[in-house]
Each structure stands twice: as structure tokens, then as C-alpha cells.
Coordinates of C-alpha atoms and ligand atoms in Angstrom, one line a residue:
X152 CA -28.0 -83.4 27.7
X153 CA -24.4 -85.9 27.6
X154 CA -24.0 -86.6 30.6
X155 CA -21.4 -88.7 32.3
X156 CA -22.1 -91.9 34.6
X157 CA -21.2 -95.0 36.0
X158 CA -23.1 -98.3 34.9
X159 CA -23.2 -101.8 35.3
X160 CA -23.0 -103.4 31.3
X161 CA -23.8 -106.9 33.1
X162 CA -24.0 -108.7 36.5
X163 CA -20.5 -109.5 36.1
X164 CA -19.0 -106.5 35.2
X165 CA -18.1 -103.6 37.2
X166 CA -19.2 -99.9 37.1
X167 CA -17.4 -98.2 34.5
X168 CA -17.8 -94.9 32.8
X169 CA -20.8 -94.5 30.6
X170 CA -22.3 -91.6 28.8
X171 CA -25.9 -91.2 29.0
X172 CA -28.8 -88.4 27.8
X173 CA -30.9 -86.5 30.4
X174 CA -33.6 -85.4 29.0
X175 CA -34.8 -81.9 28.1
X176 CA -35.8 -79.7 31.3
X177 CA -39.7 -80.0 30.9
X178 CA -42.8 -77.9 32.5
X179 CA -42.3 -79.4 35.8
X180 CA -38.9 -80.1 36.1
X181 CA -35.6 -79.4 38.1
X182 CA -32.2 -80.3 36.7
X183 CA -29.6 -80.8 39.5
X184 CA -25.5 -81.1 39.1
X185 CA -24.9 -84.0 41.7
X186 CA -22.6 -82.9 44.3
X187 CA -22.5 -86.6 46.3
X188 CA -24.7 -89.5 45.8
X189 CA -24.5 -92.3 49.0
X190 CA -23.7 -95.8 47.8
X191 CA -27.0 -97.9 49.4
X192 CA -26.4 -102.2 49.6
X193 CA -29.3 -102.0 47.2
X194 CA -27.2 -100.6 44.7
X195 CA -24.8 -103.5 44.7
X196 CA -27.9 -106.0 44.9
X197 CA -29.4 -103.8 41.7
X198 CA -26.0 -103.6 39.6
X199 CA -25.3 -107.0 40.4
X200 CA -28.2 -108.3 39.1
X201 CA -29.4 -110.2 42.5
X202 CA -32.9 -109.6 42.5
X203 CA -33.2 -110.7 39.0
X204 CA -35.0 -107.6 37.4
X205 CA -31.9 -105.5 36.6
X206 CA -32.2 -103.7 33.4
X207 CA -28.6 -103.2 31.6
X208 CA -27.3 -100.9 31.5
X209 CA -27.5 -100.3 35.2
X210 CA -26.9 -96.7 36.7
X211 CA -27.3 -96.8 40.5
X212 CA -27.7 -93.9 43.2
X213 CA -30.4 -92.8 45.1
X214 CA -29.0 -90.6 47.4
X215 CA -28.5 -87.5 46.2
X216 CA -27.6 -84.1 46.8
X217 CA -26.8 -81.4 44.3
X218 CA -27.4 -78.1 42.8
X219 CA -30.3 -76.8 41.0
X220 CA -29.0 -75.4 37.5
X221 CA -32.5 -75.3 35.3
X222 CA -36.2 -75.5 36.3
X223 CA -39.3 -75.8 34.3
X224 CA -41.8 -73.1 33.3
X225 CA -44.2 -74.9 35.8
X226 CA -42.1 -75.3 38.9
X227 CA -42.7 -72.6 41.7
X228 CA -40.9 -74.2 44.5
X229 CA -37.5 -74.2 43.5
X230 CA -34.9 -71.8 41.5
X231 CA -31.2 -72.2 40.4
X232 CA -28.6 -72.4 42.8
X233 CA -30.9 -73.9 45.5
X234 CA -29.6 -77.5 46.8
X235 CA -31.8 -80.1 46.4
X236 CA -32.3 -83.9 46.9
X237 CA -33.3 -86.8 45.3
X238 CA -34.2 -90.1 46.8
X239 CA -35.5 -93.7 45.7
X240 CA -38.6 -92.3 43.7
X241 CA -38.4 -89.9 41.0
X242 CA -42.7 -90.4 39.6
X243 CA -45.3 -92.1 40.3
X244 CA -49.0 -92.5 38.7
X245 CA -50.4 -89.2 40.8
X246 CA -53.9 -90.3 40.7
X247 CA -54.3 -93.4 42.4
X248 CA -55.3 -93.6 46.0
X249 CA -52.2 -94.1 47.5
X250 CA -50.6 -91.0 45.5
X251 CA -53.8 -89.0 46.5
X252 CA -53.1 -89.5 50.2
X253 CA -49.3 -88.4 49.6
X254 CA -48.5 -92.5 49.7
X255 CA -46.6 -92.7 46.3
X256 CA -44.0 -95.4 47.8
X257 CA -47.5 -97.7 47.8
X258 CA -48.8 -96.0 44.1
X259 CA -50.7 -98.8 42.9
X260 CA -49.5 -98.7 39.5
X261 CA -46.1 -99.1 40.6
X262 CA -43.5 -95.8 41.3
X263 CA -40.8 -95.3 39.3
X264 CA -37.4 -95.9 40.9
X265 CA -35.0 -93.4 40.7
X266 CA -32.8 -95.8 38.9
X267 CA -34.2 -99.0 37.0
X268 CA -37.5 -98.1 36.8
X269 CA -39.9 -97.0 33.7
X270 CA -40.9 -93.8 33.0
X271 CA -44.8 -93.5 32.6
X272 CA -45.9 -94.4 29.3
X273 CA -42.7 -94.4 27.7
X274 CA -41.1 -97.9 29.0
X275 CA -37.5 -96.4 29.1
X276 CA -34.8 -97.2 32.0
X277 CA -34.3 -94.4 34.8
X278 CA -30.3 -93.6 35.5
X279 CA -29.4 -92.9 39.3
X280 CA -27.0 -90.9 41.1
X281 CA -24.3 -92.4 39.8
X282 CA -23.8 -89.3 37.2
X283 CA -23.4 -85.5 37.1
X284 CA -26.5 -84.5 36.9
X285 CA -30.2 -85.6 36.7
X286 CA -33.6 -84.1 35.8
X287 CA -36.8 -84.9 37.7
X288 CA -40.0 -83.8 38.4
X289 CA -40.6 -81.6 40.8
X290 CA -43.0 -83.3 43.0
X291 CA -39.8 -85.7 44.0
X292 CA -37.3 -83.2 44.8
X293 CA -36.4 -82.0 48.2
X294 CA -35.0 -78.8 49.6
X295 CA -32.3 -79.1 51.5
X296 CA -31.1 -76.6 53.8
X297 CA -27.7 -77.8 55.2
X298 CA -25.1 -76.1 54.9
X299 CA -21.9 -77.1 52.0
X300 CA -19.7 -78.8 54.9
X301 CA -22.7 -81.3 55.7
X302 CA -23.8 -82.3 52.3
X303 CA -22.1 -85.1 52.1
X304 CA -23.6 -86.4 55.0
X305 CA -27.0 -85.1 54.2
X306 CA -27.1 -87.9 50.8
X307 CA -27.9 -90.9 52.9
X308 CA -30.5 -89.5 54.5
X309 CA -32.7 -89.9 51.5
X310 CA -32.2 -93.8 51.9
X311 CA -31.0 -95.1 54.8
X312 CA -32.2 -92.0 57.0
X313 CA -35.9 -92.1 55.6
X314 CA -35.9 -95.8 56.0
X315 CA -35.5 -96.2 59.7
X316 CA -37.6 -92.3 60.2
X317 CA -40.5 -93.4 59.3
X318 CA -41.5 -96.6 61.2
X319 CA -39.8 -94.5 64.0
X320 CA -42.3 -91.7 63.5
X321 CA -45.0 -94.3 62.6
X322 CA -44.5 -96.1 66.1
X323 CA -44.3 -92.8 68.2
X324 CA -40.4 -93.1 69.3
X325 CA -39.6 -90.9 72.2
X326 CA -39.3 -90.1 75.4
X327 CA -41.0 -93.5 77.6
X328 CA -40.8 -95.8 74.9
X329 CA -38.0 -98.2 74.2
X330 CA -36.3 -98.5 70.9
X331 CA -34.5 -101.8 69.7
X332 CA -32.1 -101.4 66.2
X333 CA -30.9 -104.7 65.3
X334 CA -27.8 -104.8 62.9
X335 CA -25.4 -102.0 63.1
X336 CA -24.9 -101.0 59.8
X337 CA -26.0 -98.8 56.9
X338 CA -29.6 -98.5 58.8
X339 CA -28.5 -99.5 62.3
X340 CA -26.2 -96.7 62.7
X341 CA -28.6 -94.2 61.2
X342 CA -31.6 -95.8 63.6
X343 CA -29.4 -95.4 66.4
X344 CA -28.8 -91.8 65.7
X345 CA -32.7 -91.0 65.0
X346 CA -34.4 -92.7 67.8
X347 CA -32.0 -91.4 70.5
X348 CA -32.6 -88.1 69.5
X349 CA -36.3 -88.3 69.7
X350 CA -35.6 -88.9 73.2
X351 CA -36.5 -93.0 73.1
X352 CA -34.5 -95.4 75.6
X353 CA -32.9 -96.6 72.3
X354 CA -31.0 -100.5 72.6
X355 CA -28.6 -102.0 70.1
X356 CA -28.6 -105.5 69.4
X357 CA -25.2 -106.8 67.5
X358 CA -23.3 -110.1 66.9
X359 CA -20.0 -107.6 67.0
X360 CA -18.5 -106.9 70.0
X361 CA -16.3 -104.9 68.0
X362 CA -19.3 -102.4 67.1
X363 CA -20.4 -101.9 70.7
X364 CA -18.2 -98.7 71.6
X365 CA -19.5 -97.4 68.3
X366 CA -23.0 -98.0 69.3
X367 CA -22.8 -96.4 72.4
X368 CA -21.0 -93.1 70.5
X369 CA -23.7 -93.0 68.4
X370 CA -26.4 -92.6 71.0
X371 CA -27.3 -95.8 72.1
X372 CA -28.3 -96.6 76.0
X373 CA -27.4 -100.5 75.8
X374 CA -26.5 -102.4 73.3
X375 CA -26.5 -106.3 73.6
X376 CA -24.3 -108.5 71.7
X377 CA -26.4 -110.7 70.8
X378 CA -23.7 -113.9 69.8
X379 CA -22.8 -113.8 73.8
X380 CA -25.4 -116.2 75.0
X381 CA -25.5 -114.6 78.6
X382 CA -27.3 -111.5 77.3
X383 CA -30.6 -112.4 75.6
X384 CA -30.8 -114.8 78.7
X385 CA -30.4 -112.4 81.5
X386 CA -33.2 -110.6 79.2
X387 CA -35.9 -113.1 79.6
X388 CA -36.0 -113.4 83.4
Ligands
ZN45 ZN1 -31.2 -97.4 49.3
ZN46 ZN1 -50.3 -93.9 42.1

């Protein structure tokens, strides 16, 4: 289905408008009208062509929110009108052991990204959020149950949220253990926010003074600026 888009032509050019095809609503997928997609650094890093495996044209976006408007046959978990997310991974091979153990960020034959990445066995580029709608498999869509007013601030949860989660869930964070973020920014903030409300003693480490009130708003207990040299000192006595 046309469908419009922002892409990348080049690593020097800027997004512009681009009309691209989603494909055909198969078996086991959902086709979603994006409502908001979060701009990620990696998307600047992908459309600029930094980490030298860009394929042009370039659609970034992997943080998405929208509204279901056609499923598959196939798919049981989700109907029109539900909203739905997307995040970085839209397939992956689903039979090595990493997918078997619900691991597909580690698939061994390589996920497919929701943007840049090839479709199995047909070697084509995937188009990100950057567009008005998108069709994946079912398997890599999430339900989301916010309500409208939060929606927007539900898309960067599917980057920068799941990013800082899971070593936060991997390590335990809670209530006893301490919690350092370093970096206030795209993931800081959003590490902040998730560790202080799993209950951790949560500390911010920044070179800005300027982002210390911020820090402390968002739920940190101390934050350190770590350029003033009297800080990380009184810390090691
Ligand atoms: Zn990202
Ligand atoms: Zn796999």
C-alpha cells in the first residue's frame, strides 16, 4: 500500500518526503497507522550513514505507537482499533536457540531491524517509523494500554525505555540496592525514572550542573557532577 515517509537519499542529505510500499497484510500480520514515532540518536547515526552499513534509501523510527487498522487471518492477539507498538525488531529467524528461549535481540542468524534490516529470504530493506503506517508480524507487536493523552510519551519506551529496563530488571534494582545512571540524556533520563520507581537508591552522575535540578525532578536521590573534581573525591574516602 503507498505510503508516505521520510528518508535519508544519502549521508549528506536530509530526511525528505518519500513514498514507499507496505506490503500486503499477510497470515500473521498487523498493519498499524503511526500515531507518533520517538526520534532515537541511532536514527541520526543510521541516516547519517555513521556506522557505515546504511542502506539508501534510509527510513528511520523505532519507536512507535499507532492504531491497528488490518490483521492477518492468523493473528489472534490483536483486532482493529487496538493500539499497538513497534520497537527495534520487527522478525527474526524463530528457530534458533536464542529465539526459542524468547532471546530474538541475540537470534543467531541476525534479527531484522525495524528499519535497515533484511527481510528473511528476500534481501529487501525494512522502512521505520518514520511513515504512516507499517505492517509487521505479529510476534513483534506490543499492546499498549495507555490511554490517547500518553501516547506520545509511551513511543520511547520501545527504545530508550526497554534499554535501561532490562539490565535494571536483569540486576535486581530495588529497594537496598544502589543504582548509578551516567549521562543524562535520551537513556539517563529514562534510567532515572525506572530505577527510582523500583524503589533503588538511584545516583546521577553528570558533567552538567545545569542538569542536576532535572535529575533530582526526575527521581533521583544524588546526583554527582562529575566535571567538579571535589565529588568523585569525597566518594573514594
Ligand atoms: Zn533506538
Ligand atoms: Zn533466531
Amino acid at each position: 500500500m503507498a505510503t508516505k515517509a521520510y528518508a535519508a537519499q544519502s549521508a549528506e542529505t536530509p530526511l525528505a518526503p518519500f513514498e514507499i510500499d507496505r506490503r500486503t497484510v499477510g497470515a500473521h500480520d498487523v498493519q498499524i497507522d503511526i500515531l507518533y514515532c520517538g526520534v532515537c540518536h541511532s536514527d541520526l547515526h543510521q541516516a547519517r550513514g555513521e556506522w557505515g552499513n546504511t542502506i539508501y534509501p534510509c527510513i528511520p523510527g523505532h519507536e512507535i505507537v499507532g492504531r491497528i487498522t488490518a490483521v492477518g487471518d492468523d493473528v489472534t492477539k490483536f483486532k482493529v482499533g487496538d493500539i499497538a507498538g513497534v520497537g527495534c525488531m520487527v522478525d527474526s529467524c524463530q528457530h534458533c536457540p536464542s529465539c526459542e528461549d524468547d532471546l530474538e535481540q541475540y537470534c543467531e542468524n541476525g534479527f531484522t531491524g525495524t528499519y535497515n534490516g533484511h527481510a528473511f529470504g528476500q534481501g529487501e530493506n525494512t522502512y521505520g517509523g518514520y511513515s504512516d503506517r507499517i505492517v509487521v508480524k505479529d510476534d513483534f507487536v506490543l499492546k499498549v494500554s495507555h490511554s490517547e493523552e500518553q501516547l506520545a510519551a509511551v513511543a520511547p519506551l520501545l527504545c530508550a525505555g526497554i534499554t535501561t529496563w532490562s539490565p535494571l530488571r536483569h540486576w535486581g534494582a530495588g529497594p537496598g540496592k544502589k543504582v548509578g545512571i551516567v549521562g543524562i540524556g535520551g537513556l539517563g533520563h529514562m534510567g532515572i525514572k525506572l530505577a527510582h520507581a523500583l524503589g533503588a537508591h538511584t545516583v546521577a552522575f553528570t558533567t552538567s550542573e545545569s542538569k542536576k535540578a532535572d535529575a533530582l525532578k526526575l527521581g533521583a536521590d544524588e546526583v554527582i557532577v562529575s566535571k567538579n573534581e571535589e565529588a568523585p573525591a569525597r566518594r573514594r574516602r
